[in-house]
Amino acid sequence: MEPESSSVRIPPFLSDTPMQGDPSCDWADFLSPQLRRFPRAYYKVTMRNRLGHGIEGCVARVKFDDDNSSFALKIFFNTVPDGDRANSWWPLEREARNVAVLEKIQAGIRQSSPKPIHVPAKRTTRLDCLRCLYAFSADGRRSRDFDALPDDSKVAVSDSDTRLRKCFGWTRVQGADFMRMNNIIKVDEYARRKGEGCASYLESDAQYYAIVYEYVPEAKLEFDPVQSQLDFFYRIGFHPCQGMHKVNWQGPGILLDFGDYNSPVDPWFKARCAYHKHTTAEYIIDRTKALEESSAEWDRINNLRHQGIGPTEEEKRKREKEKAQSNTARFVEYGYDEHQRYLSYFELTNEEILERKLELDPLSQIRINGVEPETVIRAWKTYKNQKKKYLAAFGPKTEIKEV
């Protein structure tokens, strides 16, 4: 393994600052998260055993230097995005930004202790999710915007709520040190030919980005710790970006893969799903049972429909409520859309959009400039331009769409 060199350019979502002490928790840094570097600049890495792989990368249990402590090293297959690089799915980018934000949240909780941090109890839009996240920033902890909310409209988050997997920063590794990983990597040739995301073999002469994590020993999952972790991600404003799988969890209830979530400070956050109820522990631990119950409910509804029996009044009210929540999320997301694509969809003017947002927003009286669209979009534009400059060194496929 080679020592880090400050002369080597790194992506804008990584920082060359060693991960020592708490990170900056200013809201501006939440909007432009950077994962700090693994603090050991010169070391030898020894691979102990292979833990697994997915389409994003592979994970090995390792030790550094003569320290016998075990770490989990996640090696990412792609140094740059595939295809239309600047606008393509880039697992390293998503996970590094997520972990950087989570590090700030945990620091904010520690710095606020023993006083808990209050967040809105319900979230239906990106704006709500950003409000939740803002509460953990240094700015949010000074203003304490949600402390005065009624007890049934707020939730307290403290240091004892859940234990996240520790991250020790990013690093670069040589493929030659991990060639044994290729023995377990399975490449989906069909997906590769179609240009879809898939695993790839490590090359001995290549260098890869990796994130150093705490090694979590295998243990049985338990309902309460898993639910506590899921509740925590919901309260901080994160949203699952893909189906959550049991293999990405370790006992008693620790999420291993932070790439399973999206953060509301990211442009690719699925705002239309922000109003959905968060995933339950039952779905993680016993998905078969959860799917069977869901399927049984669909069968019941379809059978009634075939018999000419329509939904009950309660079901109608539930559907109308879900429709209203979905439209609210879309109305609010319109403000965060850089290209104003939703205007023609709703056939509404800017003034009508604003009026509808305020009408459907129970927290409209709490105005936080840092989470308003103009502030967030400005941060996205700055980040995208930094990303454009970084990727320009890798060839013509790195053209980024103008913002």
Coordinates of C-alpha atoms in Angstrom, one line a residue:
M1 CA 0.0 0.0 0.0
E2 CA 1.2 3.4 -0.9
P3 CA 1.2 6.5 1.3
E4 CA -1.3 9.2 0.5
S5 CA -0.1 12.1 -1.6
S6 CA -1.7 15.5 -1.4
S7 CA -0.7 16.1 -5.0
V8 CA -3.2 13.5 -6.3
R9 CA -6.6 15.1 -7.1
I10 CA -9.5 13.6 -5.2
P11 CA -13.3 13.9 -5.9
P12 CA -15.1 16.9 -4.3
F13 CA -17.0 14.6 -1.9
L14 CA -13.7 13.5 -0.3
S15 CA -11.4 15.6 2.0
D16 CA -7.7 15.1 2.4
T17 CA -8.1 16.2 6.1
P18 CA -7.4 13.2 8.4
M19 CA -10.5 11.9 10.4
Q20 CA -9.4 13.0 13.8
G21 CA -11.9 14.7 16.2
D22 CA -15.3 16.0 15.3
P23 CA -16.0 17.3 11.8
S24 CA -17.3 20.8 11.1
C25 CA -21.1 20.8 11.8
D26 CA -22.0 24.1 10.1
W27 CA -25.1 23.7 7.9
A28 CA -23.1 24.8 4.9
D29 CA -20.9 21.7 5.4
F30 CA -24.0 19.5 5.6
L31 CA -25.0 20.8 2.2
S32 CA -21.5 20.1 0.8
P33 CA -20.4 16.9 2.7
Q34 CA -16.9 15.6 2.4
L35 CA -15.7 12.3 3.9
R36 CA -12.4 12.8 5.7
R37 CA -9.3 10.6 5.1
F38 CA -8.3 7.5 7.1
P39 CA -5.6 9.1 9.4
R40 CA -2.8 6.6 8.9
A41 CA -0.8 8.0 5.9
Y42 CA 1.9 5.2 5.8
Y43 CA 1.0 1.6 6.5
K44 CA 0.9 -1.9 5.4
V45 CA -2.4 -3.6 5.0
T46 CA -2.9 -7.3 5.5
M47 CA -6.0 -9.1 4.2
R48 CA -7.4 -11.5 6.8
N49 CA -10.4 -12.9 5.0
R50 CA -13.1 -12.0 2.4
L51 CA -16.4 -10.8 3.7
G52 CA -18.4 -10.5 0.4
H53 CA -19.2 -8.3 -2.5
G54 CA -22.1 -6.6 -4.4
I55 CA -22.4 -4.6 -7.6
E56 CA -20.8 -1.5 -5.9
G57 CA -17.6 -3.1 -4.5
C58 CA -16.2 -5.8 -2.3
V59 CA -15.4 -6.0 1.4
A60 CA -12.4 -7.6 3.1
R61 CA -11.5 -8.0 6.8
V62 CA -8.1 -6.4 7.2
K63 CA -5.5 -5.2 9.7
F64 CA -3.1 -2.3 9.4
D65 CA 0.6 -2.3 10.2
D66 CA 1.3 -4.5 13.3
D67 CA -2.1 -3.6 14.9
N68 CA -4.1 -6.8 15.3
S69 CA -7.4 -4.9 15.4
S70 CA -9.8 -5.9 12.6
F71 CA -11.3 -3.5 10.2
A72 CA -13.8 -3.9 7.3
L73 CA -12.4 -2.4 4.1
K74 CA -15.0 -1.7 1.4
I75 CA -13.3 -1.4 -2.0
F76 CA -15.3 0.4 -4.7
F77 CA -15.0 -1.1 -8.2
N78 CA -15.4 2.3 -10.1
T79 CA -13.0 5.1 -9.6
V80 CA -15.2 7.3 -11.8
P81 CA -18.8 6.8 -12.9
D82 CA -19.6 4.5 -15.9
G83 CA -21.4 5.7 -19.0
D84 CA -22.3 9.3 -19.0
R85 CA -19.9 9.7 -16.1
A86 CA -20.9 13.0 -14.6
N87 CA -24.6 12.1 -14.5
S88 CA -24.4 8.4 -13.8
W89 CA -24.9 6.3 -10.6
W90 CA -21.6 6.4 -8.7
P91 CA -21.7 4.3 -5.5
L92 CA -18.5 5.8 -4.0
E93 CA -20.0 9.3 -4.3
R94 CA -23.3 8.3 -2.7
E95 CA -21.8 6.4 0.2
A96 CA -19.1 8.8 1.0
R97 CA -21.5 11.8 1.1
N98 CA -23.9 9.7 3.3
V99 CA -21.2 8.7 5.8
A100 CA -19.9 12.3 5.9
V101 CA -23.4 13.6 6.8
L102 CA -23.9 10.8 9.4
E103 CA -20.6 11.7 11.0
K104 CA -21.8 15.3 11.4
I105 CA -25.1 14.1 12.9
Q106 CA -23.4 11.9 15.5
A107 CA -21.0 14.8 16.4
G108 CA -24.0 17.1 16.7
I109 CA -25.8 14.6 19.1
R110 CA -22.6 14.3 21.2
Q111 CA -22.1 18.0 21.4
S112 CA -25.8 18.6 22.4
S113 CA -25.7 15.8 25.1
P114 CA -27.2 15.5 27.6
K115 CA -29.8 17.7 26.0
P116 CA -31.7 15.9 23.2
I117 CA -32.3 17.3 19.7
H118 CA -35.9 17.6 18.7
V119 CA -37.0 17.0 15.1
P120 CA -40.5 17.0 13.5
A121 CA -42.4 13.8 14.2
K122 CA -43.7 13.5 10.7
R123 CA -42.1 14.1 7.3
T124 CA -43.9 14.2 4.0
T125 CA -41.6 16.3 1.8
R126 CA -37.9 16.9 1.1
L127 CA -38.4 20.2 3.0
D128 CA -39.4 18.2 6.1
C129 CA -36.4 15.9 5.7
L130 CA -34.1 18.8 5.4
R131 CA -35.6 20.4 8.5
C132 CA -34.9 17.1 10.4
L133 CA -31.3 17.2 9.2
Y134 CA -30.8 20.9 9.9
A135 CA -31.7 20.3 13.6
F136 CA -28.4 18.4 14.1
S137 CA -26.2 21.1 12.6
A138 CA -24.4 23.7 14.7
D139 CA -26.9 26.3 13.3
G140 CA -29.9 24.2 14.2
R141 CA -28.6 23.5 17.7
R142 CA -28.3 27.2 18.3
S143 CA -31.8 28.1 17.0
R144 CA -33.6 25.0 18.4
D145 CA -36.5 25.6 16.0
F146 CA -38.5 22.6 16.9
D147 CA -38.2 22.6 20.7
A148 CA -41.5 24.7 21.0
L149 CA -43.6 22.2 19.0
P150 CA -46.3 20.3 20.8
D151 CA -45.2 17.0 22.2
D152 CA -47.1 15.0 19.6
S153 CA -45.4 17.0 16.8
K154 CA -41.8 16.4 17.7
V155 CA -39.5 13.5 18.6
A156 CA -36.3 13.7 20.7
V157 CA -33.1 12.2 19.4
S158 CA -30.3 11.4 21.8
D159 CA -27.0 9.7 21.9
S160 CA -28.5 6.5 23.3
D161 CA -31.1 6.0 20.5
T162 CA -29.0 3.7 18.3
R163 CA -25.4 2.6 17.5
L164 CA -24.2 3.2 14.0
R165 CA -21.3 1.4 12.5
K166 CA -18.1 3.4 12.9
C167 CA -16.3 4.8 9.9
F168 CA -12.6 5.6 10.0
G169 CA -12.4 7.5 6.7
W170 CA -11.5 6.8 3.1
T171 CA -8.2 5.6 1.6
R172 CA -6.7 4.3 -1.6
V173 CA -5.6 0.7 -2.0
Q174 CA -3.6 -1.3 -4.6
G175 CA -5.5 -4.0 -6.5
A176 CA -2.4 -6.3 -6.2
D177 CA -3.0 -6.5 -2.4
F178 CA -6.5 -7.9 -2.9
M179 CA -6.4 -10.2 -5.8
R180 CA -7.8 -13.0 -3.6
M181 CA -11.1 -11.2 -3.6
N182 CA -11.5 -12.1 -7.3
N183 CA -12.1 -15.7 -6.2
I184 CA -15.5 -14.8 -4.8
I185 CA -16.5 -12.0 -7.2
K186 CA -19.2 -13.0 -9.7
V187 CA -19.6 -10.8 -12.7
D188 CA -23.0 -10.6 -14.3
E189 CA -22.0 -10.6 -18.0
Y190 CA -25.5 -10.0 -19.2
A191 CA -25.9 -6.9 -17.1
R192 CA -22.4 -5.7 -18.1
R193 CA -23.3 -6.0 -21.8
K194 CA -26.5 -4.0 -21.3
G195 CA -24.5 -1.3 -19.5
E196 CA -26.1 -1.9 -16.2
G197 CA -24.4 -1.8 -12.8
C198 CA -22.5 -5.0 -12.0
A199 CA -19.5 -6.3 -10.1
S200 CA -16.1 -6.4 -11.8
Y201 CA -12.8 -8.1 -11.1
L202 CA -10.0 -6.2 -9.3
E203 CA -6.9 -5.5 -11.5
S204 CA -3.5 -5.9 -10.0
D205 CA -2.0 -2.7 -11.5
A206 CA -5.0 -0.5 -10.6
Q207 CA -5.6 1.7 -7.6
Y208 CA -9.0 1.8 -5.9
Y209 CA -10.9 4.0 -3.5
A210 CA -12.0 2.3 -0.3
I211 CA -13.7 3.2 3.0
V212 CA -12.5 1.9 6.3
Y213 CA -15.2 0.7 8.6
E214 CA -15.5 -1.0 12.0
Y215 CA -15.6 -4.8 11.7
V216 CA -18.8 -6.0 13.1
P217 CA -18.7 -9.7 14.1
E218 CA -21.5 -12.0 12.9
A219 CA -24.5 -12.1 15.3
K220 CA -28.2 -12.8 15.2
L221 CA -30.5 -9.9 14.3
E222 CA -32.9 -8.7 17.0
F223 CA -36.1 -6.9 16.3
D224 CA -35.8 -4.0 18.7
P225 CA -32.2 -2.9 17.7
V226 CA -33.1 -3.1 14.0
Q227 CA -36.2 -1.1 14.5
S228 CA -34.3 1.5 16.5
Q229 CA -31.8 1.9 13.7
L230 CA -34.6 2.2 11.1
D231 CA -36.3 4.8 13.3
F232 CA -33.1 6.8 13.6
F233 CA -32.6 7.0 9.8
Y234 CA -36.2 8.1 9.4
R235 CA -35.9 10.8 12.1
I236 CA -32.8 12.3 10.6
G237 CA -34.5 12.7 7.2
F238 CA -32.8 9.8 5.3
H239 CA -34.8 7.6 2.9
P240 CA -34.0 4.1 1.5
C241 CA -32.9 4.3 -2.1
Q242 CA -33.3 0.6 -2.8
G243 CA -34.7 -2.6 -1.4
M244 CA -33.2 -3.3 2.0
H245 CA -31.7 -6.7 2.4
K246 CA -30.9 -8.8 5.5
V247 CA -27.4 -9.5 4.2
N248 CA -26.6 -5.8 4.7
W249 CA -27.3 -6.0 8.4
Q250 CA -25.4 -7.5 11.3
G251 CA -26.5 -8.4 14.8
P252 CA -28.0 -7.3 16.9
G253 CA -29.1 -4.5 14.7
I254 CA -26.4 -2.5 12.8
L255 CA -26.7 -1.5 9.2
L256 CA -23.5 -2.3 7.3
D257 CA -24.2 -0.7 3.9
F258 CA -24.8 3.0 4.1
G259 CA -25.3 3.0 0.3
D260 CA -28.8 1.7 1.1
Y261 CA -30.0 5.3 1.9
N262 CA -30.2 8.7 0.3
S263 CA -29.7 11.9 2.2
P264 CA -32.0 14.9 1.6
V265 CA -29.0 17.1 0.8
D266 CA -28.4 15.1 -2.4
P267 CA -30.0 16.0 -5.7
W268 CA -30.9 12.3 -6.3
F269 CA -33.0 12.0 -3.1
K270 CA -36.3 10.5 -4.0
A271 CA -38.5 13.2 -2.7
R272 CA -41.7 11.6 -4.0
C273 CA -41.2 8.8 -1.5
A274 CA -40.5 11.1 1.5
Y275 CA -44.1 10.7 2.8
H276 CA -43.8 6.9 2.9
K277 CA -43.7 5.2 6.3
H278 CA -40.2 4.0 7.1
T279 CA -39.3 0.3 6.7
T280 CA -40.1 -2.0 9.6
A281 CA -37.7 -4.4 11.3
E282 CA -40.0 -7.3 10.4
Y283 CA -39.4 -6.6 6.7
I284 CA -35.6 -6.8 7.3
I285 CA -35.6 -9.9 9.6
D286 CA -38.4 -11.9 8.1
R287 CA -39.1 -10.5 4.6
T288 CA -41.1 -13.6 3.6
K289 CA -43.7 -13.0 6.2
A290 CA -43.9 -9.3 5.5
L291 CA -44.4 -10.0 1.7
E292 CA -47.0 -12.7 2.4
E293 CA -49.0 -10.2 4.5
S294 CA -48.7 -7.5 1.8
S295 CA -49.7 -10.0 -0.9
A296 CA -52.7 -11.2 1.1
E297 CA -53.9 -7.6 1.4
W298 CA -53.7 -7.1 -2.4
D299 CA -55.5 -10.4 -2.9
R300 CA -58.3 -9.3 -0.6
I301 CA -58.7 -6.0 -2.4
N302 CA -58.8 -7.6 -5.8
N303 CA -61.3 -10.2 -4.7
L304 CA -63.6 -7.5 -3.5
R305 CA -63.2 -5.6 -6.7
H306 CA -64.1 -8.7 -8.8
Q307 CA -67.2 -9.1 -6.7
G308 CA -68.2 -5.5 -7.4
I309 CA -67.5 -4.4 -3.9
G310 CA -65.7 -1.1 -3.8
P311 CA -63.4 0.3 -1.1
T312 CA -64.8 1.1 2.3
E313 CA -65.2 4.7 3.4
E314 CA -62.1 4.3 5.7
E315 CA -60.1 3.0 2.7
K316 CA -61.3 5.9 0.5
R317 CA -60.1 8.4 3.2
K318 CA -56.8 6.6 3.4
R319 CA -56.3 6.8 -0.3
E320 CA -57.2 10.4 -0.5
K321 CA -54.8 11.1 2.3
E322 CA -52.0 9.3 0.5
K323 CA -52.8 11.1 -2.7
A324 CA -52.7 14.5 -0.9
Q325 CA -49.4 13.6 0.7
S326 CA -48.0 12.5 -2.6
N327 CA -49.1 15.8 -4.3
T328 CA -47.7 17.8 -1.4
A329 CA -44.3 16.1 -1.8
R330 CA -44.4 16.9 -5.5
F331 CA -45.4 20.5 -5.0
V332 CA -42.6 21.1 -2.5
E333 CA -40.1 19.2 -4.7
Y334 CA -40.9 21.5 -7.6
G335 CA -39.1 24.3 -5.7
Y336 CA -35.9 22.1 -5.5
D337 CA -36.0 21.2 -9.2
E338 CA -33.3 23.1 -11.0
H339 CA -35.0 22.9 -14.4
Q340 CA -38.6 23.7 -13.2
R341 CA -39.9 20.5 -14.8
Y342 CA -43.0 20.2 -12.6
L343 CA -44.6 23.4 -13.6
S344 CA -46.2 22.0 -16.8
Y345 CA -47.2 18.8 -15.0
F346 CA -49.3 20.7 -12.4
E347 CA -50.3 23.5 -14.9
L348 CA -49.9 26.0 -12.0
T349 CA -48.2 29.3 -11.7
N350 CA -45.3 29.9 -9.4
E351 CA -47.6 31.9 -7.1
E352 CA -50.1 29.0 -7.0
I353 CA -47.4 26.5 -6.3
L354 CA -46.2 28.6 -3.3
E355 CA -49.7 29.1 -2.0
R356 CA -50.4 25.3 -2.2
K357 CA -47.1 24.5 -0.5
L358 CA -47.9 26.8 2.4
E359 CA -51.4 25.5 2.7
L360 CA -50.3 21.9 3.0
D361 CA -47.2 22.5 5.2
P362 CA -48.0 22.3 8.9
L363 CA -44.6 23.8 9.8
S364 CA -44.8 26.7 7.4
Q365 CA -44.6 29.2 10.3
I366 CA -41.0 27.9 10.9
R367 CA -38.9 29.4 8.2
I368 CA -35.3 28.2 8.0
N369 CA -33.4 29.9 5.2
G370 CA -30.8 27.2 5.1
V371 CA -33.2 24.6 3.9
E372 CA -35.0 26.8 1.3
P373 CA -34.6 25.8 -2.3
E374 CA -32.4 28.7 -3.4
T375 CA -29.8 27.8 -0.7
V376 CA -29.8 24.1 -1.4
I377 CA -29.7 24.6 -5.2
R378 CA -26.8 27.0 -4.9
A379 CA -24.9 24.3 -3.0
W380 CA -25.7 21.7 -5.7
K381 CA -24.5 24.0 -8.5
T382 CA -21.2 24.6 -6.7
Y383 CA -20.7 20.9 -6.1
K384 CA -21.6 19.9 -9.7
N385 CA -19.1 22.4 -11.1
Q386 CA -16.4 21.0 -8.8
K387 CA -17.3 17.5 -9.9
K388 CA -17.2 18.6 -13.6
K389 CA -13.7 19.9 -13.1
Y390 CA -12.6 16.7 -11.4
L391 CA -14.0 14.3 -14.0
A392 CA -12.7 16.4 -16.9
A393 CA -9.3 14.7 -16.4
F394 CA -10.8 11.3 -17.3
G395 CA -11.8 11.9 -20.9
P396 CA -14.7 13.1 -23.1
K397 CA -17.4 10.9 -21.3
T398 CA -17.2 13.3 -18.3
E399 CA -19.3 16.1 -19.7
I400 CA -21.8 17.2 -17.1
K401 CA -25.2 18.7 -17.8
E402 CA -25.3 22.5 -17.2
V403 CA -27.1 23.6 -14.0

